[in-house]
Amino acid sequence: MTLLTAGALLGLVLWAGSAPAQEIIPGAEDLFSDEVDEEQLRDDWENGVLGPLGGDVTTEESDRVEQAGGAVLRGLDKLTGDVGDLEVAVGETAEVGRLQVTLGECRYPVTDPNGNAYAYLVIREPGAQQPSFAGWMIADSPALNALEHPRYDIWVMRCRT
């Protein structure tokens, strides 16, 4: 039975390899066309579907950030499933379950205030010598530098301007 299945699969692969892409995938001829629709490109550009490849926004401008007065954080208690948002001002400490979360800074791109926020957080458990987490968390990539705690997850949602 295994030999028959392998033979049937081989036959399917050989058949698919000999057929043009248009016959296997309906509409594929549009994907493999060498023609460029200038009008469609212009419409996409004007509607914001396409953006500049480093033309309109300079690297210096895109790298500029502003500091916000606070941040919105989200906390998850993995044990109970409780999720909650909290607003924390710079320099303040808030509690998520048993954890104490202190916001050092919150920054956001000048070109997009609602965009990718990143915040410096210090997260401690009461009575612990070392913080559970101390560093930058990035809203668009929470797993890049995450709190590793058996019960709680905390991540940055946005800066509060």
Short mmCIF file of C-alpha atoms in Angstrom, two decimals:
data_model
loop_
_atom_site.label_atom_id
_atom_site.label_comp_id
_atom_site.label_asym_id
_atom_site.label_seq_id
_atom_site.Cartn_x
_atom_site.Cartn_y
_atom_site.Cartn_z
CA MET A 1 0.00 0.00 0.00
CA THR A 2 2.88 2.38 0.78
CA LEU A 3 4.41 1.66 -2.64
CA LEU A 4 1.11 2.45 -4.35
CA THR A 5 0.77 5.73 -2.44
CA ALA A 6 4.32 6.75 -3.30
CA GLY A 7 3.71 5.83 -6.95
CA ALA A 8 0.50 7.85 -7.06
CA LEU A 9 2.30 10.83 -5.51
CA LEU A 10 5.15 10.55 -8.02
CA GLY A 11 2.65 10.46 -10.87
CA LEU A 12 0.92 13.58 -9.55
CA VAL A 13 4.23 15.43 -9.26
CA LEU A 14 5.25 14.44 -12.80
CA TRP A 15 1.84 15.50 -14.15
CA ALA A 16 1.96 18.85 -12.31
CA GLY A 17 5.51 19.51 -13.50
CA SER A 18 4.51 19.13 -17.13
CA ALA A 19 1.46 21.41 -17.00
CA PRO A 20 1.71 25.20 -17.33
CA ALA A 21 1.06 27.17 -14.13
CA GLN A 22 -2.10 28.72 -15.60
CA GLU A 23 -3.76 25.29 -15.85
CA ILE A 24 -2.97 24.30 -12.25
CA ILE A 25 -3.71 27.63 -10.54
CA PRO A 26 -6.60 29.64 -11.98
CA GLY A 27 -5.53 33.27 -12.43
CA ALA A 28 -1.81 32.48 -12.21
CA GLU A 29 -1.19 33.98 -15.64
CA ASP A 30 -1.57 37.44 -14.05
CA LEU A 31 1.13 36.65 -11.51
CA PHE A 32 3.67 35.61 -14.14
CA SER A 33 2.99 38.40 -16.61
CA ASP A 34 5.86 40.67 -17.67
CA GLU A 35 3.49 43.59 -18.25
CA VAL A 36 3.37 46.44 -15.71
CA ASP A 37 0.08 48.24 -15.19
CA GLU A 38 1.28 51.83 -14.73
CA GLU A 39 -2.20 53.11 -13.87
CA GLN A 40 -2.64 50.48 -11.13
CA LEU A 41 0.79 51.35 -9.68
CA ARG A 42 -0.09 55.07 -9.66
CA ASP A 43 -3.42 54.34 -7.93
CA ASP A 44 -1.72 52.13 -5.33
CA TRP A 45 0.86 54.86 -4.67
CA GLU A 46 -1.79 57.58 -4.24
CA ASN A 47 -3.93 55.38 -1.98
CA GLY A 48 -1.00 54.53 0.29
CA VAL A 49 -0.78 50.87 -0.69
CA LEU A 50 2.77 51.42 -1.93
CA GLY A 51 5.25 53.57 -0.03
CA PRO A 52 8.61 55.08 -0.81
CA LEU A 53 11.68 52.91 -0.61
CA GLY A 54 13.62 55.48 1.38
CA GLY A 55 12.61 58.44 -0.78
CA ASP A 56 10.22 60.73 1.08
CA VAL A 57 11.11 59.98 4.69
CA THR A 58 14.76 60.42 5.52
CA THR A 59 16.55 57.99 7.78
CA GLU A 60 17.25 60.83 10.18
CA GLU A 61 13.55 61.73 10.36
CA SER A 62 12.36 58.13 10.73
CA ASP A 63 14.85 57.54 13.56
CA ARG A 64 13.67 60.53 15.61
CA VAL A 65 11.59 59.72 18.64
CA GLU A 66 9.61 61.65 21.21
CA GLN A 67 9.29 60.84 24.87
CA ALA A 68 5.83 60.38 26.24
CA GLY A 69 4.58 61.08 29.74
CA GLY A 70 3.38 57.53 30.26
CA ALA A 71 2.48 54.20 28.73
CA VAL A 72 -0.40 51.78 28.46
CA LEU A 73 0.64 48.28 29.51
CA ARG A 74 -1.30 45.03 29.35
CA GLY A 75 -0.99 42.35 31.98
CA LEU A 76 -2.05 38.72 31.85
CA ASP A 77 -2.41 36.39 34.80
CA LYS A 78 -1.75 33.00 33.20
CA LEU A 79 -3.26 31.14 36.12
CA THR A 80 -6.66 32.85 36.19
CA GLY A 81 -6.77 34.17 32.62
CA ASP A 82 -7.41 37.72 33.81
CA VAL A 83 -6.27 40.40 31.35
CA GLY A 84 -6.14 44.08 32.16
CA ASP A 85 -4.73 47.31 30.82
CA LEU A 86 -3.13 49.88 33.06
CA GLU A 87 -1.80 53.36 32.47
CA VAL A 88 1.50 54.15 34.12
CA ALA A 89 3.19 57.56 34.18
CA VAL A 90 6.96 57.84 33.79
CA GLY A 91 8.61 57.23 37.16
CA GLU A 92 5.52 55.63 38.68
CA THR A 93 5.07 52.06 39.87
CA ALA A 94 1.90 50.04 39.29
CA GLU A 95 0.94 46.54 40.32
CA VAL A 96 0.02 43.65 38.08
CA GLY A 97 -0.96 40.84 40.41
CA ARG A 98 1.99 40.48 42.78
CA LEU A 99 4.44 42.20 40.41
CA GLN A 100 5.51 45.82 40.75
CA VAL A 101 6.04 47.50 37.37
CA THR A 102 8.01 50.76 37.17
CA LEU A 103 8.06 52.76 33.92
CA GLY A 104 11.38 54.47 33.24
CA GLU A 105 10.63 55.91 29.78
CA CYS A 106 8.25 55.51 26.87
CA ARG A 107 9.28 56.59 23.37
CA TYR A 108 7.49 56.61 20.04
CA PRO A 109 8.45 57.53 16.45
CA VAL A 110 7.92 61.22 15.56
CA THR A 111 6.58 60.26 12.13
CA ASP A 112 3.92 57.97 13.65
CA PRO A 113 2.75 58.80 17.20
CA ASN A 114 0.39 55.80 17.19
CA GLY A 115 3.16 53.56 15.90
CA ASN A 116 5.73 51.38 17.50
CA ALA A 117 6.17 52.38 21.13
CA TYR A 118 9.01 51.12 23.25
CA ALA A 119 9.26 51.44 26.99
CA TYR A 120 11.91 50.87 29.60
CA LEU A 121 10.41 48.79 32.40
CA VAL A 122 11.68 47.42 35.69
CA ILE A 123 9.50 44.59 37.00
CA ARG A 124 10.02 43.22 40.51
CA GLU A 125 8.48 40.69 42.82
CA PRO A 126 8.12 41.95 46.42
CA GLY A 127 11.11 40.91 48.51
CA ALA A 128 13.29 39.85 45.56
CA GLN A 129 16.84 41.18 45.35
CA GLN A 130 17.02 41.18 41.55
CA PRO A 131 14.25 42.43 39.24
CA SER A 132 12.37 39.81 37.24
CA PHE A 133 12.85 42.09 34.22
CA ALA A 134 14.74 45.29 33.50
CA GLY A 135 14.96 46.52 29.93
CA TRP A 136 13.20 47.82 26.86
CA MET A 137 9.96 46.26 25.66
CA ILE A 138 8.80 46.98 22.12
CA ALA A 139 5.09 47.15 21.35
CA ASP A 140 5.35 45.72 17.82
CA SER A 141 7.64 42.85 18.91
CA PRO A 142 6.69 41.82 22.44
CA ALA A 143 8.55 38.50 22.20
CA LEU A 144 11.82 40.22 21.30
CA ASN A 145 12.55 41.12 24.92
CA ALA A 146 9.85 39.61 27.08
CA LEU A 147 9.25 39.11 30.77
CA GLU A 148 9.89 35.45 31.59
CA HIS A 149 7.65 34.75 34.54
CA PRO A 150 5.75 31.55 35.33
CA ARG A 151 2.50 33.33 36.19
CA TYR A 152 2.40 36.78 34.58
CA ASP A 153 2.90 38.29 31.14
CA ILE A 154 3.28 42.04 30.72
CA TRP A 155 3.71 43.90 27.47
CA VAL A 156 3.64 47.46 26.12
CA MET A 157 0.61 48.53 24.11
CA ARG A 158 1.40 52.19 23.35
CA CYS A 159 2.77 55.41 24.78
CA ARG A 160 0.38 57.86 26.38
CA THR A 161 1.00 61.32 24.93
#
